């Protein structure tokens, strides 16, 4: 079992839909959780990060962490065609060295 | 946020030649740089960690003589793919080590070996 599991998709939704992207993990030591967006042939860009459990909202994006279930989510409201990209989750233990473990990414397609 | 500049963004080279990829931190000093490789529809795979002024640490299965990493200054780390072969064609990305929880990546370099 991989440390971080993420469905590669693709996930295709109509413009305006609410998108739910998810990752599960097995390492209970993970404390920092991040979501990256990666456009084709570009480096990943950090969207959001959260520490421990709970929700964090930033504009149309909401990150949710459920440590009891080892499950994290990224919600995108009012999705736009410009949101079409690959979304990678990443996580790392608290303190010490900081080398996150990445999911393989979910390809999202928002069609007009 | 921190600015990381990676060059070139795209390179095609002939099999057997070497290619150098540069990663510069523009507004901060990076004592550590992580180098990743990403195949299509796959996750980021950490290749090696470079530390300014010392030898790089390579992940298991990564040939250190093939992927030469130099981190001679606090603002520049380079990855040289030596004697490149078609199987080395991939997307290479750098990321400076940060002390906080955020992380910023370079723009990535798409290497195609023909």
Tab-separated table of C-alpha atoms in Angstrom:
chain	number	residue	atom	x	y	z
A	1	UNK	CA	0.000	0.000	0.000
A	2	UNK	CA	1.339	3.414	-0.955
A	3	UNK	CA	1.662	6.014	1.758
A	4	UNK	CA	-0.581	8.393	-0.159
A	5	UNK	CA	-3.344	7.249	-2.482
A	6	UNK	CA	-4.978	9.545	-4.991
A	7	UNK	CA	-7.273	8.629	-7.852
A	8	UNK	CA	-5.667	9.854	-11.094
A	9	UNK	CA	-9.008	10.467	-12.808
A	10	UNK	CA	-9.644	12.139	-15.131
A	11	UNK	CA	-12.532	13.876	-13.448
A	12	UNK	CA	-14.712	15.742	-15.909
A	13	UNK	CA	-17.304	18.247	-14.675
A	14	UNK	CA	-19.394	21.037	-16.215
A	15	UNK	CA	-18.556	24.646	-15.507
A	16	UNK	CA	-20.072	25.825	-12.240
A	17	UNK	CA	-20.038	22.404	-10.595
A	18	UNK	CA	-18.651	21.725	-7.149
A	19	UNK	CA	-15.561	19.567	-7.398
A	20	UNK	CA	-14.370	17.210	-4.706
A	21	UNK	CA	-10.814	15.903	-4.838
A	22	UNK	CA	-9.565	13.435	-2.262
A	23	UNK	CA	-6.550	11.623	-0.913
A	24	UNK	CA	-6.140	8.904	1.655
A	25	UNK	CA	-2.980	8.135	3.541
A	26	UNK	CA	-1.598	5.495	5.835
A	27	UNK	CA	1.088	7.307	7.851
A	28	UNK	CA	-0.468	8.634	11.048
A	29	UNK	CA	2.591	10.855	11.585
A	30	UNK	CA	1.518	13.226	8.811
A	31	UNK	CA	0.562	16.601	10.243
A	32	UNK	CA	0.934	19.033	7.354
A	33	UNK	CA	-1.331	18.659	4.368
A	34	UNK	CA	-0.987	20.527	1.123
A	35	UNK	CA	-2.741	20.808	-2.195
A	36	UNK	CA	-0.956	21.795	-5.372
A	37	UNK	CA	-2.257	22.670	-8.796
A	38	UNK	CA	-0.173	21.716	-11.786
A	39	UNK	CA	-0.915	22.881	-15.286
A	40	UNK	CA	0.415	20.864	-18.169
A	41	UNK	CA	4.195	21.158	-18.510
A	42	UNK	CA	4.487	23.482	-15.531
A	43	UNK	CA	5.785	23.084	-12.013
A	44	UNK	CA	3.254	22.571	-9.224
A	45	UNK	CA	1.978	25.666	-7.450
A	46	UNK	CA	0.873	25.602	-3.854
A	47	UNK	CA	-2.853	26.179	-3.447
A	48	UNK	CA	-3.446	25.577	0.214
A	49	UNK	CA	-1.953	23.970	3.251
A	50	UNK	CA	-3.418	22.968	6.571
A	51	UNK	CA	-1.994	21.739	9.814
A	52	UNK	CA	-3.611	18.822	11.616
A	53	UNK	CA	-7.369	18.392	11.315
A	54	UNK	CA	-10.012	20.873	10.310
A	55	UNK	CA	-11.093	23.048	7.429
A	56	UNK	CA	-9.465	25.951	5.672
A	57	UNK	CA	-11.125	28.166	3.116
A	58	UNK	CA	-9.578	30.439	0.523
A	59	UNK	CA	-11.928	31.924	-2.024
A	60	UNK	CA	-13.514	29.119	-4.029
A	61	UNK	CA	-11.231	26.515	-2.464
A	62	UNK	CA	-11.794	24.630	0.777
A	63	UNK	CA	-9.323	22.127	2.200
A	64	UNK	CA	-10.541	19.586	4.697
A	65	UNK	CA	-8.549	17.171	6.820
A	66	UNK	CA	-9.972	14.231	8.746
A	67	UNK	CA	-7.082	12.660	10.572
A	68	UNK	CA	-9.251	10.043	12.242
A	69	UNK	CA	-10.090	8.663	8.803
A	70	UNK	CA	-6.730	9.562	7.252
A	71	UNK	CA	-8.617	11.369	4.523
A	72	UNK	CA	-8.156	14.817	3.042
A	73	UNK	CA	-10.263	16.705	0.550
A	74	UNK	CA	-10.121	19.762	-1.640
A	75	UNK	CA	-13.403	21.319	-2.703
A	76	UNK	CA	-13.676	23.762	-5.567
A	77	UNK	CA	-16.868	25.775	-5.791
A	78	UNK	CA	-18.187	27.331	-8.992
A	79	UNK	CA	-15.551	25.513	-11.021
A	80	UNK	CA	-14.174	27.271	-14.089
A	81	UNK	CA	-12.489	25.970	-17.236
A	82	UNK	CA	-9.316	27.629	-15.960
A	83	UNK	CA	-9.387	25.204	-13.036
A	84	UNK	CA	-8.630	22.382	-15.459
A	85	UNK	CA	-5.322	20.998	-14.244
A	86	UNK	CA	-3.828	18.187	-12.224
A	87	UNK	CA	-4.245	18.519	-8.473
A	88	UNK	CA	-1.690	16.874	-6.240
A	89	UNK	CA	-2.037	16.323	-2.551
A	90	UNK	CA	1.077	16.238	-0.390
A	91	UNK	CA	1.726	15.675	3.268
A	92	UNK	CA	4.567	15.535	5.749
A	93	UNK	CA	5.164	14.820	9.416
A	94	UNK	CA	5.437	17.654	11.881
A	95	UNK	CA	8.832	19.052	12.729
A	96	UNK	CA	12.205	17.799	11.584
A	97	UNK	CA	13.011	17.530	7.908
A	98	UNK	CA	10.462	18.648	5.450
A	99	UNK	CA	10.213	16.279	2.505
A	100	UNK	CA	6.548	15.866	1.638
A	101	UNK	CA	5.078	12.705	0.190
A	102	UNK	CA	3.012	13.371	-2.911
A	103	UNK	CA	-0.029	11.710	-4.330
A	104	UNK	CA	0.038	10.932	-8.032
A	105	UNK	CA	-2.386	13.705	-8.814
A	106	UNK	CA	-5.964	13.877	-10.092
A	107	UNK	CA	-6.586	15.289	-13.536
A	108	UNK	CA	-9.546	17.687	-13.518
A	109	UNK	CA	-11.332	18.844	-16.657
A	110	UNK	CA	-13.933	21.579	-16.377
A	111	UNK	CA	-15.817	21.915	-19.623
A	112	UNK	CA	-17.815	25.018	-20.598
B	1	UNK	CA	6.105	33.872	-1.792
B	2	UNK	CA	9.568	32.657	-2.597
B	3	UNK	CA	10.593	32.896	-6.247
B	4	UNK	CA	12.380	30.003	-7.842
B	5	UNK	CA	13.597	30.253	-11.420
B	6	UNK	CA	14.312	27.074	-13.345
B	7	UNK	CA	15.898	26.932	-16.795
B	8	UNK	CA	15.519	25.762	-19.440
B	9	UNK	CA	11.801	25.056	-19.514
B	10	UNK	CA	12.182	22.685	-22.429
B	11	UNK	CA	15.165	20.989	-24.012
B	12	UNK	CA	15.675	18.395	-26.707
B	13	UNK	CA	19.017	16.665	-26.877
B	14	UNK	CA	20.596	13.820	-28.742
B	15	UNK	CA	21.195	10.510	-27.069
B	16	UNK	CA	24.619	10.407	-25.442
B	17	UNK	CA	24.905	14.119	-24.778
B	18	UNK	CA	24.644	15.904	-21.430
B	19	UNK	CA	22.089	18.461	-20.348
B	20	UNK	CA	22.352	20.938	-17.489
B	21	UNK	CA	19.304	22.246	-15.681
B	22	UNK	CA	19.603	25.296	-13.426
B	23	UNK	CA	17.500	26.270	-10.485
B	24	UNK	CA	17.943	29.701	-8.948
B	25	UNK	CA	16.390	31.146	-5.837
B	26	UNK	CA	15.816	34.811	-6.616
B	27	UNK	CA	14.814	36.400	-3.323
B	28	UNK	CA	16.140	34.085	-0.652
B	29	UNK	CA	19.052	31.794	0.119
B	30	UNK	CA	18.435	28.094	-0.347
B	31	UNK	CA	20.783	25.909	1.634
B	32	UNK	CA	18.869	22.868	0.441
B	33	UNK	CA	17.394	22.051	-2.969
B	34	UNK	CA	15.257	19.042	-3.803
B	35	UNK	CA	15.240	17.614	-7.307
B	36	UNK	CA	12.242	15.673	-8.561
B	37	UNK	CA	11.378	13.745	-11.676
B	38	UNK	CA	7.855	13.316	-12.943
B	39	UNK	CA	6.722	10.928	-15.658
B	40	UNK	CA	3.399	11.532	-17.442
B	41	UNK	CA	0.411	10.961	-15.170
B	42	UNK	CA	2.702	9.993	-12.324
B	43	UNK	CA	3.530	11.642	-9.056
B	44	UNK	CA	6.643	13.587	-8.218
B	45	UNK	CA	9.539	11.280	-7.431
B	46	UNK	CA	12.288	12.702	-5.273
B	47	UNK	CA	15.627	12.048	-6.927
B	48	UNK	CA	18.106	13.775	-4.678
B	49	UNK	CA	18.664	16.479	-2.116
B	50	UNK	CA	21.466	18.947	-2.621
B	51	UNK	CA	23.047	20.939	0.159
B	52	UNK	CA	25.122	24.017	-0.395
B	53	UNK	CA	28.801	23.231	-0.070
B	54	UNK	CA	28.448	19.485	0.382
B	55	UNK	CA	27.634	16.348	-1.576
B	56	UNK	CA	24.096	15.626	-2.632
B	57	UNK	CA	22.079	12.819	-1.108
B	58	UNK	CA	20.510	10.516	-3.669
B	59	UNK	CA	17.373	8.445	-3.273
B	60	UNK	CA	17.564	4.718	-3.705
B	61	UNK	CA	17.740	3.688	-7.326
B	62	UNK	CA	18.982	7.045	-8.619
B	63	UNK	CA	22.397	6.882	-10.264
B	64	UNK	CA	24.567	9.620	-8.820
B	65	UNK	CA	27.074	9.373	-11.665
B	66	UNK	CA	24.326	9.939	-14.188
B	67	UNK	CA	22.508	12.742	-12.419
B	68	UNK	CA	25.195	15.144	-11.254
B	69	UNK	CA	24.042	17.727	-8.772
B	70	UNK	CA	25.986	20.804	-7.849
B	71	UNK	CA	24.999	23.314	-5.201
B	72	UNK	CA	27.940	25.667	-5.195
B	73	UNK	CA	26.120	28.735	-3.919
B	74	UNK	CA	23.099	29.609	-1.825
B	75	UNK	CA	21.214	30.801	-4.890
B	76	UNK	CA	22.062	28.215	-7.519
B	77	UNK	CA	21.707	24.457	-7.782
B	78	UNK	CA	22.239	22.517	-11.006
B	79	UNK	CA	21.276	19.064	-12.206
B	80	UNK	CA	23.249	17.613	-15.090
B	81	UNK	CA	21.898	14.575	-16.885
B	82	UNK	CA	24.992	12.929	-18.320
B	83	UNK	CA	25.019	10.649	-21.348
B	84	UNK	CA	21.292	11.063	-21.702
B	85	UNK	CA	19.177	8.289	-23.152
B	86	UNK	CA	15.550	8.275	-24.308
B	87	UNK	CA	14.456	6.677	-21.025
B	88	UNK	CA	15.723	9.806	-19.250
B	89	UNK	CA	13.057	11.837	-21.035
B	90	UNK	CA	10.936	13.246	-18.259
B	91	UNK	CA	9.875	16.388	-16.442
B	92	UNK	CA	12.458	17.562	-13.915
B	93	UNK	CA	11.498	19.988	-11.158
B	94	UNK	CA	13.455	21.652	-8.376
B	95	UNK	CA	12.165	22.806	-5.011
B	96	UNK	CA	14.109	24.709	-2.370
B	97	UNK	CA	13.988	23.430	1.180
B	98	UNK	CA	11.939	25.780	3.292
B	99	UNK	CA	11.716	26.118	7.031
B	100	UNK	CA	7.987	26.737	7.038
B	101	UNK	CA	5.234	24.516	5.774
B	102	UNK	CA	4.890	26.074	2.366
B	103	UNK	CA	6.828	24.893	-0.606
B	104	UNK	CA	7.515	26.495	-3.927
B	105	UNK	CA	8.623	24.694	-7.034
B	106	UNK	CA	10.561	25.720	-10.061
B	107	UNK	CA	8.688	25.894	-13.346
B	108	UNK	CA	10.043	22.524	-14.401
B	109	UNK	CA	12.169	21.356	-17.336
B	110	UNK	CA	10.805	19.022	-19.939
B	111	UNK	CA	13.669	16.918	-21.258
B	112	UNK	CA	13.263	14.983	-24.475
B	113	UNK	CA	16.133	12.741	-25.539
B	114	UNK	CA	16.059	11.652	-29.162
